[in-house]
XYZ file of C-alpha atoms in Angstrom:
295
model
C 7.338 91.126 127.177
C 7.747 92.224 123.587
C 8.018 89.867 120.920
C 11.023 89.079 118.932
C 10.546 90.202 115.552
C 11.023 87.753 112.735
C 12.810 89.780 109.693
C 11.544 87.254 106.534
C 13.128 90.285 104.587
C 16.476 89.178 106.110
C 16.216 84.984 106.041
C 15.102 85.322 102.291
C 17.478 87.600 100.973
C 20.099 85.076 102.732
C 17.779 82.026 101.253
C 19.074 83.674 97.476
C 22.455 83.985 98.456
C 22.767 80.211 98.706
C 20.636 79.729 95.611
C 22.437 81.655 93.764
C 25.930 79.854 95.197
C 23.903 76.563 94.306
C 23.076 77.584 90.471
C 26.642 78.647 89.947
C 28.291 74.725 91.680
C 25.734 73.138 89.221
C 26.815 75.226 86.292
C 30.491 75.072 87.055
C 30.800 71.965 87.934
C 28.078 70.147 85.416
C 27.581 72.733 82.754
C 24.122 72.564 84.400
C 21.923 75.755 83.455
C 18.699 75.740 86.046
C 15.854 76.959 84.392
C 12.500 78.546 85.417
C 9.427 79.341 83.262
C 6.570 81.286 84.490
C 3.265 81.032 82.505
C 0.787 83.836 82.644
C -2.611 84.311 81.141
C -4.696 87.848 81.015
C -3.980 90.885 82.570
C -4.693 90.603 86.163
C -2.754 93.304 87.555
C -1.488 91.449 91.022
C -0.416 88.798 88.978
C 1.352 90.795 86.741
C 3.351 92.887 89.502
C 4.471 88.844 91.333
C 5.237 87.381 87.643
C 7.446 90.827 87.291
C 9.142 90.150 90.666
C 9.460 86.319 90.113
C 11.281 87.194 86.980
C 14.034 89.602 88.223
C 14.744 87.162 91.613
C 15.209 84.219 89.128
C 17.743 86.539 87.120
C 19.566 87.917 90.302
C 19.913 84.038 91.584
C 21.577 83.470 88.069
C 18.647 81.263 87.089
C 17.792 81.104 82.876
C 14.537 82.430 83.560
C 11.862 82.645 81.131
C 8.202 84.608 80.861
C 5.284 82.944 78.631
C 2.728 85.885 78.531
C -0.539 84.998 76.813
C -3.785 87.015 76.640
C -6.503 86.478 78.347
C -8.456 84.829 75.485
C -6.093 81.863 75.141
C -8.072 78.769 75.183
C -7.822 76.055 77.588
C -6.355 73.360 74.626
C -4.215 75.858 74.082
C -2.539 76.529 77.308
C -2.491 72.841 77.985
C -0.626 72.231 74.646
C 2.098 75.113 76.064
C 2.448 73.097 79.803
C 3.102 69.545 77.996
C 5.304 71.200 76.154
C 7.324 72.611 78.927
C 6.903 68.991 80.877
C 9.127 67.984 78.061
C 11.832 70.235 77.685
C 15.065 68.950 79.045
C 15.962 72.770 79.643
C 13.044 73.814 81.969
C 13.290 72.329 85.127
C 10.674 74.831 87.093
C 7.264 75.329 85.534
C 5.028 77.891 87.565
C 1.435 78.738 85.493
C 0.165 82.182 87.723
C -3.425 81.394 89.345
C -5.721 82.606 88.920
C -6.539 81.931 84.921
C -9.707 83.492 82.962
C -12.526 81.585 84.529
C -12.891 79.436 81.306
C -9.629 77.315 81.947
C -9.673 75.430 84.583
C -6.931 75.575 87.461
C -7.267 71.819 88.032
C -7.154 70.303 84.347
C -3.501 72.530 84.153
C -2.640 71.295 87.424
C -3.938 67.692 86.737
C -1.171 67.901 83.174
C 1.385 69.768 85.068
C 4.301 67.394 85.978
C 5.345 66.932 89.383
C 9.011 67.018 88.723
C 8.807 70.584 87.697
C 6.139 71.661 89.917
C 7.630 74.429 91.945
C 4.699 75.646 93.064
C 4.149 72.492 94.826
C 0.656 72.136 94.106
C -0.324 69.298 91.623
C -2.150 66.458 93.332
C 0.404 64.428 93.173
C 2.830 67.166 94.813
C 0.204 66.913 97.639
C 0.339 63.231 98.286
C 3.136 62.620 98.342
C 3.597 65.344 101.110
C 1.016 63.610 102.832
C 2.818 59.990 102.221
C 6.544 61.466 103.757
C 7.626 61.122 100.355
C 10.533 63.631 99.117
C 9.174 66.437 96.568
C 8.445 69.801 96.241
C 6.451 71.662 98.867
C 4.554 74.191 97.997
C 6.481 77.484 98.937
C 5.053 79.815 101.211
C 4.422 76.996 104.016
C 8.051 75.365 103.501
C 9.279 79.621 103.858
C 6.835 79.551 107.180
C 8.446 76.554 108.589
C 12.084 78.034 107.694
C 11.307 81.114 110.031
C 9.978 78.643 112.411
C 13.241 76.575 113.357
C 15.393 79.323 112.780
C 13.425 80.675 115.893
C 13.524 76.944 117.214
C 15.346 74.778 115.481
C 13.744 71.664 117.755
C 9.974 71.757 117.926
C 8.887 67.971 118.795
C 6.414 67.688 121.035
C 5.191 71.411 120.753
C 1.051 72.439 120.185
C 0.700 74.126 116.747
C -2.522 75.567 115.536
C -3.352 76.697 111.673
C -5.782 78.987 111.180
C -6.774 77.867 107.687
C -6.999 74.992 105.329
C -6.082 75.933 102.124
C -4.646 73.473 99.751
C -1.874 76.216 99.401
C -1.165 77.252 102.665
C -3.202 75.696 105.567
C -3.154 72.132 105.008
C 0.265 71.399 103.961
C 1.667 73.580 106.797
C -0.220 71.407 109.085
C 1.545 68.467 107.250
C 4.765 69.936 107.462
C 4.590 70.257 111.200
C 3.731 67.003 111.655
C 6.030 66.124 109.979
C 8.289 67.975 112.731
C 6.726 66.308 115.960
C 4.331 69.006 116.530
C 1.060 67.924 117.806
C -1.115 69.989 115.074
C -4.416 71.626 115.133
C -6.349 72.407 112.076
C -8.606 75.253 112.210
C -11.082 77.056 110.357
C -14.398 78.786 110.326
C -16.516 76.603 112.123
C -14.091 76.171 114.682
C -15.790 76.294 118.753
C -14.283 78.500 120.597
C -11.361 79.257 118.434
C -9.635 82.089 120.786
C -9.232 79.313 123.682
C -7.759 77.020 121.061
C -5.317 79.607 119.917
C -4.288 80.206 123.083
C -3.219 76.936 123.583
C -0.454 77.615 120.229
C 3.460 77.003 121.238
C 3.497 77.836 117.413
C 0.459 80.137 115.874
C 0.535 80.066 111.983
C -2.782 82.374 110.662
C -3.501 81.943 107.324
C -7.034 82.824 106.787
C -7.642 85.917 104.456
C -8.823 88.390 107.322
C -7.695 91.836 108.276
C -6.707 91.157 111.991
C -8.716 88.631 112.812
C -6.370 86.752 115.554
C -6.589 89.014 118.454
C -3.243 89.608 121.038
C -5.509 87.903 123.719
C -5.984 84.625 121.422
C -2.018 84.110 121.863
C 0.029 81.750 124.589
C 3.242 84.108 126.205
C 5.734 83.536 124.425
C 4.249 81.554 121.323
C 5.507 81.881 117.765
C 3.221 83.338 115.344
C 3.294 83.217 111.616
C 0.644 85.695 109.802
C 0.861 84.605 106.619
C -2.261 87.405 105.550
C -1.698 89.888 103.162
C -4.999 92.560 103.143
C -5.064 95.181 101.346
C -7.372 97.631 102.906
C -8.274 101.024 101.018
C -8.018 104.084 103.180
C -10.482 107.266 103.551
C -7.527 109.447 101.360
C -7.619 106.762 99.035
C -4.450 105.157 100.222
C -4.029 101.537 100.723
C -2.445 99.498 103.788
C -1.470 95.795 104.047
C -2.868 94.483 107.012
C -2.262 90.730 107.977
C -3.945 88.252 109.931
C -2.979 89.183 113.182
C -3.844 91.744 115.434
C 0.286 93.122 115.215
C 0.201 96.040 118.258
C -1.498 93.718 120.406
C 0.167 90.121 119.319
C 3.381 91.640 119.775
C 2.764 92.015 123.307
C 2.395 89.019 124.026
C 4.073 86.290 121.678
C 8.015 85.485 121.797
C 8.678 85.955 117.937
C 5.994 87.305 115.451
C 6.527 87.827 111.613
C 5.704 91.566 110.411
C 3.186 92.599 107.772
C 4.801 93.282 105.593
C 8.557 91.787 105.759
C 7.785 88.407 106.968
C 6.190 85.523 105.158
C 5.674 87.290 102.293
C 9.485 87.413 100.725
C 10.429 83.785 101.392
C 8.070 82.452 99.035
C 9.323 83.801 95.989
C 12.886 82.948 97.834
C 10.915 79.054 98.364
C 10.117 79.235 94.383
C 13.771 79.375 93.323
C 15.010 76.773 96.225
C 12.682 74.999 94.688
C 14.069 75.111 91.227
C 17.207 74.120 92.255
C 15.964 71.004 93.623
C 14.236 70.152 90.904
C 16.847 70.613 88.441
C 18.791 68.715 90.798
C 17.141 65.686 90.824
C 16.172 65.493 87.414
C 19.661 64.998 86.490
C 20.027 62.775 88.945
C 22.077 64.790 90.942
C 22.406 65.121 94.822
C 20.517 67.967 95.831
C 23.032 70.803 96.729
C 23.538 71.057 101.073
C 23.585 74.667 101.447
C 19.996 74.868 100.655
């Protein structure tokens, strides 16, 4: 058997289709101008290179997107006095501040200010609980993109075993949440997991999210499970080269499973594609609006 392979490449560029359909109903219809501002502080080059991207999806989806670029000496007070700002303007309805900042602001006090309304990251506290609670509200993007691929594999998936590798606040946890939320009976695991390749091989669904260059061996997954390797390692050749490796063990998982995302050209678009869904939503219901059914 040879897995089906899940194109993320594909699903998000169709993801921004609808967006952008979305952003042009609310601007036609009431004069309704989603916009997105991205805050970034220093020079870290990754960051740089994702704000970049962010930027020029935002503009294709026909979002009013905006950059805030401050150095890297910018002062806690000070970037806190930019986000309240933001929180207040009528005309930004997506704030995203790029982690990580210089290690003398810190990630929670911006988080802890940011408002929830315009939190398209989906990861203010608040953001979390209510997640948690079953509440409606913004989910942070690369596990909503995960579960997208997910039910467009299996649209029903009550009653199925799901294990996470990983408990991030940004990815692990509330993809655990999320398919719970779903019926799934859900397994959180991590590094002090017993035994963990007999637990993964109990996965209908098999989302790795852990941070290590094929880690999840093909003999750790169930025939015909779906796995999601959200890892993105970037591993430094002997000619100096680089490769992105994920989580998973691809030659070997692919075996074996019955739909596995690639590294790259899985997980990895629909989050920024996540990020402007998100926008939309937001913008949505802060003018009270119902949000838009193609999305």
């Amino acid at each position: 058997m040879t897995a089906r392979i899940i194109d993320g490449k594909a699903f998000a560029a169709g993801l921004r289709a609808r967006v952008k359909d979305a952003v042009s109903a609310l601007k036609s219809r009431h004069g309704l101008a989603v916009g997105l501002t991205v805050v970034l502080v220093g020079e870290d080059a990754a960051s740089k290179i994702y704000v970049k991207n962010k930027g020029i999806a935002a503009r294709e989806a026909g979002l009013v997107s905006n950059e805030i670029r401050l150095p890297g000496s910018t002062s806690e007070a000070e970037l806190l006095g930019i986000v309240d700002g933001l929180n207040r303007d009528p005309n930004v309805h997506g704030i995203l501040v790029q982690f990580p900042v210089p290690p003398h602001i810190r990630q929670q006090a911006v988080l802890d200010l940011l408002s929830p309304e315009k939190d398209v990251d989906g990861l203010t506290t608040r953001s979390a609980g209510r997640l948690l609670s079953g509440y409606q509200g913004l989910v942070s993007c690369t596990p909503q993109g995960c579960l997208m691929l997910i039910k467009d594999q299996r649209p029903q998936l009550e009653g199925l075993n799901a294990v996470v590798i990983g408990r991030s606040q940004l990815v692990g946890k509330p993809m655990g949440i999320l398919l719970l939320q779903q019926n799934c009976t859900v397994t959180f695991a991590h590094s002090k997991t017993k035994d963990l390749p007999a637990l993964a091989a109990t996965a209908d669904i098999l989302v790795a999210a852990v941070g290590r260059p094929e880690m999840v061996r093909g003999s750790w997954i169930k025939p015909g499970a779906i796995v999601i390797d959200v890892g993105m390692n970037r591993l430094t050749l002997a000619n100096g080269q680089s490769k992105l490796l994920g989580d998973v063990a691809y030659s070997e998982a692919v075996e074996r499973a019955g739909a596995i995302t690639p590294v790259p050209g899985g997980v990895g678009p629909m989050t920024i594609a996540c990020l402007l869904r998100n926008t939309v939503l937001a913008a949505s219901v802060q003018h009270a609006l119902s949000p838009p059914t193609e999305l």
